[in-house]
Amino acid sequence: VQAELRGTRLGSISKNTLFTAPLEHTHTSLLNAYPQIEHLELARNFLTTTLDVKIYEHAIYAIWCAQHSDVCYYMTHDGYIFAPAPYDPAYVRWYSTLPTDPIRANIGGAYIQNMTAIVDGLRSIPIHIDSVTLSDDMKELRIDTGPWYVLVSTDVPAVDTLRYVTAGVSSTTLKSA
């Protein structure tokens, strides 16, 4: 924000005053510079003669990684990739083919809501999930739990998938990976 307020406008008017601060330009510049910002609010506060800045970051849902690689990124619940991510066991790792420049990409398209609903539902059973691998055509989801895995179609509604998986988990016919 401070960098945006340096300098002058129209040659002689300082940008570093409450009245002349370029809020729209600052807003756009910050969003472009920091993809982890979901949205932000800039407001002039004439009572305290300050510029109020509120930044809201994207909530991390999972870590999305390139298949067979250590290159990973943070992902939101709706599939938005917004920043490089180190390995962090607190988040489920999703694997698939990544675009060349994944920052600001939306992975999974229409399938992502069904996929995240399946993973969220499995967590509620509760099942510990190590990783999730999505096929290149986004039609198949492999959910690894450590001792076994679940292979599901992304075309099947999440509620049906969870019903089948819950029945499988409670049966004695479940086979290890």
mmCIF file of C-alpha atoms in Angstrom:
data_model
loop_
_atom_site.group_PDB
_atom_site.id
_atom_site.type_symbol
_atom_site.label_atom_id
_atom_site.label_comp_id
_atom_site.label_asym_id
_atom_site.label_seq_id
_atom_site.Cartn_x
_atom_site.Cartn_y
_atom_site.Cartn_z
ATOM 1 C CA VAL A 1 0.000 0.000 0.000
ATOM 2 C CA GLN A 2 2.817 2.383 0.875
ATOM 3 C CA ALA A 3 4.449 1.866 -2.530
ATOM 4 C CA GLU A 4 1.185 2.785 -4.253
ATOM 5 C CA LEU A 5 0.968 6.035 -2.291
ATOM 6 C CA ARG A 6 4.450 7.294 -3.205
ATOM 7 C CA GLY A 7 4.855 9.934 -5.859
ATOM 8 C CA THR A 8 2.519 12.457 -7.390
ATOM 9 C CA ARG A 9 -0.561 12.626 -9.569
ATOM 10 C CA LEU A 10 -0.852 15.059 -12.441
ATOM 11 C CA GLY A 11 2.750 16.111 -11.875
ATOM 12 C CA SER A 12 2.437 17.994 -8.598
ATOM 13 C CA ILE A 13 -0.325 16.592 -6.381
ATOM 14 C CA SER A 14 0.982 14.153 -3.777
ATOM 15 C CA LYS A 15 -0.679 10.724 -3.797
ATOM 16 C CA ASN A 16 0.124 10.383 -0.109
ATOM 17 C CA THR A 17 -2.784 12.382 1.236
ATOM 18 C CA LEU A 18 -6.120 11.137 2.415
ATOM 19 C CA PHE A 19 -7.931 13.083 -0.288
ATOM 20 C CA THR A 20 -5.775 12.114 -3.272
ATOM 21 C CA ALA A 21 -4.835 8.495 -2.540
ATOM 22 C CA PRO A 22 -5.673 6.468 -5.699
ATOM 23 C CA LEU A 23 -7.896 3.830 -4.067
ATOM 24 C CA GLU A 24 -9.058 2.064 -7.228
ATOM 25 C CA HIS A 25 -5.544 1.778 -8.622
ATOM 26 C CA THR A 26 -4.187 0.614 -5.235
ATOM 27 C CA HIS A 27 -6.969 -1.961 -4.956
ATOM 28 C CA THR A 28 -6.273 -3.392 -8.424
ATOM 29 C CA SER A 29 -2.498 -3.351 -7.938
ATOM 30 C CA LEU A 30 -2.706 -5.257 -4.658
ATOM 31 C CA LEU A 31 -5.032 -7.901 -6.095
ATOM 32 C CA ASN A 32 -2.728 -8.361 -9.095
ATOM 33 C CA ALA A 33 0.432 -8.533 -6.975
ATOM 34 C CA TYR A 34 -0.863 -10.972 -4.338
ATOM 35 C CA PRO A 35 -2.982 -13.881 -5.629
ATOM 36 C CA GLN A 36 -3.554 -15.083 -2.059
ATOM 37 C CA ILE A 37 -5.818 -12.065 -1.474
ATOM 38 C CA GLU A 38 -9.439 -13.070 -1.989
ATOM 39 C CA HIS A 39 -10.698 -9.527 -1.626
ATOM 40 C CA LEU A 40 -9.771 -6.319 0.121
ATOM 41 C CA GLU A 41 -11.394 -3.154 1.285
ATOM 42 C CA LEU A 42 -9.819 0.291 1.108
ATOM 43 C CA ALA A 43 -11.579 3.228 2.686
ATOM 44 C CA ARG A 44 -10.774 6.795 3.588
ATOM 45 C CA ASN A 45 -11.417 7.536 7.251
ATOM 46 C CA PHE A 46 -11.840 11.289 7.473
ATOM 47 C CA LEU A 47 -12.427 11.207 11.232
ATOM 48 C CA THR A 48 -8.962 9.794 11.978
ATOM 49 C CA THR A 49 -7.401 10.990 8.680
ATOM 50 C CA THR A 50 -6.207 7.497 7.848
ATOM 51 C CA LEU A 51 -6.585 5.037 5.049
ATOM 52 C CA ASP A 52 -8.206 1.837 6.333
ATOM 53 C CA VAL A 53 -7.074 -1.376 4.641
ATOM 54 C CA LYS A 54 -8.737 -4.732 5.277
ATOM 55 C CA ILE A 55 -7.278 -7.767 3.528
ATOM 56 C CA TYR A 56 -9.094 -11.103 3.320
ATOM 57 C CA GLU A 57 -6.990 -14.037 2.194
ATOM 58 C CA HIS A 58 -8.214 -17.182 0.466
ATOM 59 C CA ALA A 59 -8.892 -20.053 2.865
ATOM 60 C CA ILE A 60 -6.606 -23.015 2.211
ATOM 61 C CA TYR A 61 -8.565 -26.194 1.532
ATOM 62 C CA ALA A 62 -5.826 -28.471 0.244
ATOM 63 C CA ILE A 63 -2.437 -28.576 -1.404
ATOM 64 C CA TRP A 64 -2.561 -29.336 -5.141
ATOM 65 C CA CYS A 65 0.598 -30.961 -6.531
ATOM 66 C CA ALA A 66 1.852 -31.826 -9.967
ATOM 67 C CA GLN A 67 1.733 -35.595 -10.425
ATOM 68 C CA HIS A 68 5.104 -37.273 -9.708
ATOM 69 C CA SER A 69 6.607 -33.982 -8.534
ATOM 70 C CA ASP A 70 7.295 -31.951 -5.406
ATOM 71 C CA VAL A 71 5.815 -28.812 -6.998
ATOM 72 C CA CYS A 72 2.719 -27.925 -4.967
ATOM 73 C CA TYR A 73 0.282 -25.028 -4.577
ATOM 74 C CA TYR A 74 -2.408 -23.961 -2.128
ATOM 75 C CA MET A 75 -5.966 -24.554 -3.352
ATOM 76 C CA THR A 76 -9.306 -23.182 -2.166
ATOM 77 C CA HIS A 77 -12.441 -25.286 -1.695
ATOM 78 C CA ASP A 78 -13.640 -24.347 -5.183
ATOM 79 C CA GLY A 79 -10.361 -25.255 -6.927
ATOM 80 C CA TYR A 80 -8.643 -21.853 -7.172
ATOM 81 C CA ILE A 81 -4.826 -22.192 -7.087
ATOM 82 C CA PHE A 82 -3.258 -19.134 -5.477
ATOM 83 C CA ALA A 83 0.270 -19.620 -4.105
ATOM 84 C CA PRO A 84 3.203 -22.041 -4.003
ATOM 85 C CA ALA A 85 2.973 -24.379 -1.018
ATOM 86 C CA PRO A 86 5.525 -26.346 0.949
ATOM 87 C CA TYR A 87 4.711 -29.844 2.165
ATOM 88 C CA ASP A 88 2.291 -29.479 5.060
ATOM 89 C CA PRO A 89 0.698 -32.567 6.636
ATOM 90 C CA ALA A 90 -2.166 -30.426 7.940
ATOM 91 C CA TYR A 91 -3.697 -30.364 4.458
ATOM 92 C CA VAL A 92 -4.743 -33.164 2.142
ATOM 93 C CA ARG A 93 -2.539 -33.351 -0.952
ATOM 94 C CA TRP A 94 -4.336 -33.513 -4.301
ATOM 95 C CA TYR A 95 -2.387 -34.719 -7.346
ATOM 96 C CA SER A 96 -3.042 -34.229 -11.039
ATOM 97 C CA THR A 97 -1.628 -32.607 -14.134
ATOM 98 C CA LEU A 98 -1.131 -28.909 -13.528
ATOM 99 C CA PRO A 99 -1.233 -26.116 -16.089
ATOM 100 C CA THR A 100 2.108 -24.516 -16.994
ATOM 101 C CA ASP A 101 1.364 -21.472 -14.835
ATOM 102 C CA PRO A 102 -1.108 -22.660 -12.183
ATOM 103 C CA ILE A 103 -1.242 -19.484 -10.066
ATOM 104 C CA ARG A 104 -4.753 -18.019 -10.402
ATOM 105 C CA ALA A 105 -5.904 -21.119 -12.316
ATOM 106 C CA ASN A 106 -9.135 -22.826 -11.389
ATOM 107 C CA ILE A 107 -8.564 -26.582 -11.312
ATOM 108 C CA GLY A 108 -11.331 -29.105 -11.778
ATOM 109 C CA GLY A 109 -13.992 -26.901 -13.292
ATOM 110 C CA ALA A 110 -17.458 -28.354 -12.798
ATOM 111 C CA TYR A 111 -16.081 -31.468 -11.097
ATOM 112 C CA ILE A 112 -14.472 -29.692 -8.151
ATOM 113 C CA GLN A 113 -17.667 -29.269 -6.115
ATOM 114 C CA ASN A 114 -18.455 -32.976 -6.376
ATOM 115 C CA MET A 115 -14.843 -33.927 -5.605
ATOM 116 C CA THR A 116 -14.547 -31.715 -2.530
ATOM 117 C CA ALA A 117 -17.943 -32.949 -1.302
ATOM 118 C CA ILE A 118 -16.684 -36.546 -1.548
ATOM 119 C CA VAL A 119 -13.457 -35.749 0.320
ATOM 120 C CA ASP A 120 -15.318 -33.732 2.987
ATOM 121 C CA GLY A 121 -17.818 -36.555 3.408
ATOM 122 C CA LEU A 122 -15.054 -39.121 3.838
ATOM 123 C CA ARG A 123 -13.442 -36.939 6.498
ATOM 124 C CA SER A 124 -16.721 -36.942 8.415
ATOM 125 C CA ILE A 125 -16.910 -40.796 8.569
ATOM 126 C CA PRO A 126 -14.022 -40.250 9.882
ATOM 127 C CA ILE A 127 -11.389 -41.518 7.502
ATOM 128 C CA HIS A 128 -7.830 -40.198 7.522
ATOM 129 C CA ILE A 129 -6.959 -39.122 3.980
ATOM 130 C CA ASP A 130 -3.300 -39.035 2.915
ATOM 131 C CA SER A 131 -3.778 -37.852 -0.656
ATOM 132 C CA VAL A 132 -6.215 -37.477 -3.523
ATOM 133 C CA THR A 133 -5.208 -38.166 -7.139
ATOM 134 C CA LEU A 134 -7.324 -36.947 -10.038
ATOM 135 C CA SER A 135 -7.029 -38.596 -13.435
ATOM 136 C CA ASP A 136 -5.973 -36.419 -16.387
ATOM 137 C CA ASP A 137 -9.502 -36.506 -17.813
ATOM 138 C CA MET A 138 -10.914 -35.568 -14.358
ATOM 139 C CA LYS A 139 -13.250 -38.561 -14.441
ATOM 140 C CA GLU A 140 -11.631 -40.618 -11.684
ATOM 141 C CA LEU A 141 -10.618 -39.782 -8.151
ATOM 142 C CA ARG A 142 -8.298 -42.014 -6.118
ATOM 143 C CA ILE A 143 -8.425 -41.255 -2.405
ATOM 144 C CA ASP A 144 -5.499 -42.794 -0.509
ATOM 145 C CA THR A 145 -5.966 -43.395 3.191
ATOM 146 C CA GLY A 146 -2.719 -45.194 3.945
ATOM 147 C CA PRO A 147 -3.692 -48.856 4.279
ATOM 148 C CA TRP A 148 -6.284 -48.726 1.465
ATOM 149 C CA TYR A 149 -7.700 -46.461 -1.204
ATOM 150 C CA VAL A 150 -11.052 -45.505 -2.666
ATOM 151 C CA LEU A 151 -11.422 -45.173 -6.438
ATOM 152 C CA VAL A 152 -14.519 -43.205 -7.454
ATOM 153 C CA SER A 153 -16.011 -41.652 -10.551
ATOM 154 C CA THR A 154 -16.338 -37.868 -10.452
ATOM 155 C CA ASP A 155 -19.563 -38.215 -12.474
ATOM 156 C CA VAL A 156 -21.375 -39.996 -9.620
ATOM 157 C CA PRO A 157 -23.032 -37.569 -7.184
ATOM 158 C CA ALA A 158 -21.129 -37.204 -3.910
ATOM 159 C CA VAL A 159 -24.050 -38.426 -1.803
ATOM 160 C CA ASP A 160 -24.186 -41.734 -3.721
ATOM 161 C CA THR A 161 -20.409 -42.169 -3.591
ATOM 162 C CA LEU A 162 -20.372 -41.603 0.161
ATOM 163 C CA ARG A 163 -23.161 -44.109 0.671
ATOM 164 C CA TYR A 164 -21.195 -46.773 -1.259
ATOM 165 C CA VAL A 165 -17.932 -45.975 0.510
ATOM 166 C CA THR A 166 -19.569 -45.995 3.952
ATOM 167 C CA ALA A 167 -21.065 -49.410 3.189
ATOM 168 C CA GLY A 168 -17.640 -50.616 2.003
ATOM 169 C CA VAL A 169 -15.862 -49.325 5.092
ATOM 170 C CA SER A 170 -18.316 -51.110 7.364
ATOM 171 C CA SER A 171 -18.049 -54.398 5.433
ATOM 172 C CA THR A 172 -15.361 -57.024 5.848
ATOM 173 C CA THR A 173 -14.720 -57.256 2.104
ATOM 174 C CA LEU A 174 -12.632 -54.081 1.899
ATOM 175 C CA LYS A 175 -9.223 -54.938 0.432
ATOM 176 C CA SER A 176 -5.939 -53.215 1.163
ATOM 177 C CA ALA A 177 -4.116 -51.258 -1.525
#
